[in-house]
Amino acid sequence: EPEVTQTPSHQVTQMGQEVILRCVPISNHLYFYWYRQILGQKVEFLVSFYNNEISEKSEIFDDQFSVERPDGSNFTLKIRSTKLEDSAMYFCASKDSSGNTIYFGEGSWLTVV
Amino acid sequence: KNEVEQSPQNLTAQEGEFITINCSYSVGISALHWLQQHPGGGIVSLFMLSSGKKKHGRLIATINIQEKHSSLHITASHPRDSAVYICAALFSYNTDKLIFGTGTRLQVFP
C-alpha cells in the first residue's frame, strides 16, 4: 500500500523559532495538501498545491506559513516565528488525478513552548 | 456558511453490534469523504461519495443529496473498529478544500 510519509513525527520548538515540516507524497500524485488539527478540535485545511504553485489557501495560511516542493519528491511546510497557538498536529496529504481517494500521512505533532 | 455536523459525538458498542454514524451538511456539496482517525492520530480515507451507496468489507456509506445527509454503518463491529470517524465535505466543484466534521469517537468493547 503506498503511503505518505511525514517527518518529524514530533517536534518541540521555542516560540519565535522557524520550523520546517517535511512530507513525501505518493510518487505519482499531483495534488498536495497541508491540514492541521489543534488538540481537541476539528481538522482544518491550510493549503493545497498543484503544478508547483498554491492552488488554494485558508485564512489561517498567512505570511507566517509557506510551502515548497524543492525537488520531485518532498513537499514542505515552513512556519516562521512560531507562536504558542501553532501547536497542533500537521497532516500532509496527497491524491492523484482521479481524485477519488486522498491519502494522509501519520502527522507531525508540533509543540511550541 | 459551509458546515459539517456529526452525531453522535461519542458512541460505545458491544462487539457484534451494528453501528451508525451520521453526518449532515449545511448546503450542497460536490463530494463527501468518510475518514478514520486512529488513536495515534493518523488519518485513513474510507470512502468518497457523491451519490448513492458504497460498501467495503463491513463498512457501508450512504448519502442522500436531497436531505444533505450521509451515514456510515459498521456491521458486526469489532474492538479494532475503535477509532474516531470523521466526515468531511467538498462544498464546490472548484475547490479542493475539505471541511471537516468534529468526528465521532467509537469504542467497541469485547
GROMACS .gro file of N, CA, C and O in nm, chain A residues 31 33 35 37 41-45 48 55-59 89 91 95 99-107, chain B residues 3-5 33 35 37-38 40-45 47-48 54 86 90 94-102:
model
  216
   31TYR      N    1  -0.156   1.629  -0.654
   31TYR     CA    2  -0.219   1.728  -0.567
   31TYR      C    3  -0.169   1.706  -0.427
   31TYR      O    4  -0.174   1.594  -0.375
   33TYR      N    5  -0.145   1.865  -0.005
   33TYR     CA    6  -0.220   1.944   0.092
   33TYR      C    7  -0.150   1.944   0.227
   33TYR      O    8  -0.080   1.849   0.261
   35TYR      N    9  -0.298   2.007   0.622
   35TYR     CA   10  -0.406   2.031   0.716
   35TYR      C   11  -0.347   2.036   0.855
   35TYR      O   12  -0.237   1.985   0.879
   37GLN      N   13  -0.458   2.003   1.296
   37GLN     CA   14  -0.558   1.972   1.398
   37GLN      C   15  -0.504   2.014   1.532
   37GLN      O   16  -0.411   1.951   1.586
   41GLN      N   17  -0.975   1.974   1.861
   41GLN     CA   18  -1.055   2.049   1.764
   41GLN      C   19  -1.064   1.974   1.630
   41GLN      O   20  -1.004   1.868   1.612
   42LYS      N   21  -1.141   2.033   1.539
   42LYS     CA   22  -1.157   1.974   1.406
   42LYS      C   23  -1.028   1.986   1.325
   42LYS      O   24  -0.946   2.075   1.349
   43VAL      N   25  -1.014   1.899   1.228
   43VAL     CA   26  -0.907   1.914   1.130
   43VAL      C   27  -0.941   2.035   1.042
   43VAL      O   28  -1.057   2.053   1.000
   44GLU      N   29  -0.839   2.118   1.016
   44GLU     CA   30  -0.861   2.240   0.937
   44GLU      C   31  -0.770   2.241   0.814
   44GLU      O   32  -0.652   2.206   0.824
   45PHE      N   33  -0.825   2.285   0.704
   45PHE     CA   34  -0.748   2.299   0.581
   45PHE      C   35  -0.651   2.417   0.592
   45PHE      O   36  -0.688   2.524   0.642
   48SER      N   37  -0.356   2.398  -0.044
   48SER     CA   38  -0.344   2.296  -0.148
   48SER      C   39  -0.243   2.344  -0.252
   48SER      O   40  -0.225   2.465  -0.273
   55SER      N   41  -0.274   2.636  -0.501
   55SER     CA   42  -0.400   2.646  -0.573
   55SER      C   43  -0.510   2.703  -0.485
   55SER      O   44  -0.605   2.765  -0.536
   56GLU      N   45  -0.497   2.684  -0.357
   56GLU     CA   46  -0.597   2.738  -0.264
   56GLU      C   47  -0.534   2.746  -0.125
   56GLU      O   48  -0.452   2.661  -0.090
   57LYS      N   49  -0.573   2.846  -0.048
   57LYS     CA   50  -0.524   2.854   0.088
   57LYS      C   51  -0.634   2.910   0.177
   57LYS      O   52  -0.722   2.984   0.132
   58SER      N   53  -0.626   2.874   0.306
   58SER     CA   54  -0.726   2.921   0.400
   58SER      C   55  -0.679   3.053   0.464
   58SER      O   56  -0.564   3.094   0.447
   59GLU      N   57  -0.769   3.113   0.541
   59GLU     CA   58  -0.735   3.238   0.610
   59GLU      C   59  -0.629   3.215   0.717
   59GLU      O   60  -0.561   3.307   0.759
   89MET      N   61  -0.125   1.912   1.546
   89MET     CA   62  -0.080   1.805   1.458
   89MET      C   63  -0.096   1.855   1.315
   89MET      O   64  -0.204   1.904   1.279
   91PHE      N   65  -0.095   1.759   0.922
   91PHE     CA   66  -0.108   1.646   0.832
   91PHE      C   67  -0.078   1.688   0.688
   91PHE      O   68  -0.132   1.787   0.640
   95LYS      N   69  -0.318   1.332  -0.345
   95LYS     CA   70  -0.408   1.249  -0.425
   95LYS      C   71  -0.366   1.255  -0.571
   95LYS      O   72  -0.294   1.346  -0.613
   99GLY      N   73  -0.866   1.167  -0.821
   99GLY     CA   74  -0.925   1.240  -0.709
   99GLY      C   75  -1.017   1.163  -0.619
   99GLY      O   76  -1.085   1.221  -0.536
  100ASN      N   77  -1.025   1.031  -0.636
  100ASN     CA   78  -1.122   0.956  -0.558
  100ASN      C   79  -1.077   0.930  -0.415
  100ASN      O   80  -1.160   0.921  -0.325
  101THR      N   81  -0.950   0.916  -0.393
  101THR     CA   82  -0.900   0.887  -0.260
  101THR      C   83  -0.791   0.986  -0.224
  101THR      O   84  -0.702   1.011  -0.305
  102ILE      N   85  -0.801   1.040  -0.105
  102ILE     CA   86  -0.697   1.128  -0.055
  102ILE      C   87  -0.620   1.049   0.051
  102ILE      O   88  -0.679   0.983   0.136
  103TYR      N   89  -0.489   1.055   0.043
  103TYR     CA   90  -0.403   0.980   0.134
  103TYR      C   91  -0.337   1.079   0.230
  103TYR      O   92  -0.274   1.175   0.187
  104PHE      N   93  -0.353   1.048   0.359
  104PHE     CA   94  -0.294   1.132   0.463
  104PHE      C   95  -0.169   1.066   0.520
  104PHE      O   96  -0.161   0.944   0.530
  105GLY      N   97  -0.073   1.149   0.560
  105GLY     CA   98   0.038   1.099   0.638
  105GLY      C   99  -0.003   1.079   0.783
  105GLY      O  100  -0.116   1.109   0.822
  106GLU      N  101   0.090   1.028   0.862
  106GLU     CA  102   0.064   1.000   1.003
  106GLU      C  103   0.062   1.126   1.089
  106GLU      O  104   0.023   1.122   1.204
  107GLY      N  105   0.107   1.236   1.031
  107GLY     CA  106   0.104   1.362   1.104
  107GLY      C  107   0.237   1.396   1.170
  107GLY      O  108   0.317   1.308   1.202
  116GLU      N  109  -2.082   2.416   0.665
  116GLU     CA  110  -2.060   2.344   0.791
  116GLU      C  111  -2.094   2.197   0.778
  116GLU      O  112  -2.182   2.159   0.701
  117VAL      N  113  -2.024   2.119   0.858
  117VAL     CA  114  -2.047   1.975   0.863
  117VAL      C  115  -2.068   1.937   1.009
  117VAL      O  116  -1.988   1.974   1.095
  118GLU      N  117  -2.177   1.869   1.035
  118GLU     CA  118  -2.210   1.827   1.172
  118GLU      C  119  -2.219   1.676   1.178
  118GLU      O  120  -2.269   1.612   1.085
  146HIS      N  121  -1.640   1.282   0.211
  146HIS     CA  122  -1.544   1.178   0.248
  146HIS      C  123  -1.575   1.127   0.387
  146HIS      O  124  -1.613   1.204   0.475
  148LEU      N  125  -1.362   0.933   0.685
  148LEU     CA  126  -1.224   0.908   0.723
  148LEU      C  127  -1.220   0.844   0.861
  148LEU      O  128  -1.313   0.862   0.941
  150GLN      N  129  -0.972   0.813   1.200
  150GLN     CA  130  -0.853   0.862   1.268
  150GLN      C  131  -0.818   0.767   1.381
  150GLN      O  132  -0.896   0.745   1.473
  151HIS      N  133  -0.696   0.711   1.372
  151HIS     CA  134  -0.651   0.614   1.471
  151HIS      C  135  -0.615   0.683   1.602
  151HIS      O  136  -0.588   0.804   1.604
  153GLY      N  137  -0.344   0.696   1.750
  153GLY     CA  138  -0.216   0.764   1.736
  153GLY      C  139  -0.224   0.892   1.655
  153GLY      O  140  -0.127   0.968   1.648
  154GLY      N  141  -0.336   0.918   1.591
  154GLY     CA  142  -0.358   1.042   1.518
  154GLY      C  143  -0.365   1.028   1.367
  154GLY      O  144  -0.420   1.116   1.301
  155GLY      N  145  -0.310   0.920   1.312
  155GLY     CA  146  -0.310   0.905   1.167
  155GLY      C  147  -0.450   0.896   1.108
  155GLY      O  148  -0.544   0.848   1.173
  156ILE      N  149  -0.468   0.948   0.987
  156ILE     CA  150  -0.599   0.954   0.921
  156ILE      C  151  -0.596   0.864   0.798
  156ILE      O  152  -0.504   0.872   0.717
  157VAL      N  153  -0.700   0.783   0.784
  157VAL     CA  154  -0.715   0.694   0.670
  157VAL      C  155  -0.846   0.725   0.600
  157VAL      O  156  -0.950   0.738   0.664
  158SER      N  157  -0.841   0.738   0.469
  158SER     CA  158  -0.962   0.761   0.391
  158SER      C  159  -1.039   0.629   0.377
  158SER      O  160  -0.981   0.526   0.341
  160PHE      N  161  -1.403   0.628   0.240
  160PHE     CA  162  -1.490   0.641   0.123
  160PHE      C  163  -1.491   0.784   0.072
  160PHE      O  164  -1.475   0.877   0.149
  161MET      N  165  -1.514   0.797  -0.058
  161MET     CA  166  -1.557   0.925  -0.114
  161MET      C  167  -1.688   0.900  -0.186
  161MET      O  168  -1.698   0.805  -0.266
  167LYS      N  169  -2.181   0.312  -0.099
  167LYS     CA  170  -2.059   0.235  -0.126
  167LYS      C  171  -2.037   0.138  -0.012
  167LYS      O  172  -2.071   0.167   0.103
  199ILE      N  173  -1.466   1.044   1.093
  199ILE     CA  174  -1.485   1.184   1.056
  199ILE      C  175  -1.545   1.192   0.917
  199ILE      O  176  -1.501   1.120   0.826
  203LEU      N  177  -1.659   1.847   0.043
  203LEU     CA  178  -1.615   1.945  -0.055
  203LEU      C  179  -1.739   2.023  -0.097
  203LEU      O  180  -1.833   1.965  -0.152
  207ASN      N  181  -1.518   2.350  -0.757
  207ASN     CA  182  -1.399   2.431  -0.785
  207ASN      C  183  -1.303   2.439  -0.668
  207ASN      O  184  -1.214   2.523  -0.666
  208THR      N  185  -1.324   2.355  -0.568
  208THR     CA  186  -1.237   2.361  -0.452
  208THR      C  187  -1.184   2.223  -0.417
  208THR      O  188  -1.248   2.121  -0.448
  209ASP      N  189  -1.068   2.223  -0.354
  209ASP     CA  190  -1.010   2.100  -0.301
  209ASP      C  191  -1.007   2.106  -0.149
  209ASP      O  192  -0.945   2.021  -0.085
  210LYS      N  193  -1.073   2.205  -0.093
  210LYS     CA  194  -1.066   2.231   0.050
  210LYS      C  195  -1.170   2.147   0.122
  210LYS      O  196  -1.291   2.172   0.110
  211LEU      N  197  -1.126   2.047   0.196
  211LEU     CA  198  -1.218   1.965   0.274
  211LEU      C  199  -1.256   2.038   0.401
  211LEU      O  200  -1.169   2.088   0.473
  212ILE      N  201  -1.388   2.041   0.429
  212ILE     CA  202  -1.438   2.094   0.555
  212ILE      C  203  -1.474   1.975   0.642
  212ILE      O  204  -1.558   1.892   0.604
  213PHE      N  205  -1.412   1.967   0.758
  213PHE     CA  206  -1.424   1.851   0.844
  213PHE      C  207  -1.534   1.867   0.948
  213PHE      O  208  -1.557   1.977   1.000
  214GLY      N  209  -1.598   1.754   0.982
  214GLY     CA  210  -1.682   1.748   1.099
  214GLY      C  211  -1.597   1.729   1.224
  214GLY      O  212  -1.474   1.712   1.215
  215THR      N  213  -1.663   1.728   1.339
  215THR     CA  214  -1.592   1.716   1.466
  215THR      C  215  -1.550   1.573   1.496
  215THR      O  216  -1.467   1.550   1.583
   0.00000   0.00000   0.00000
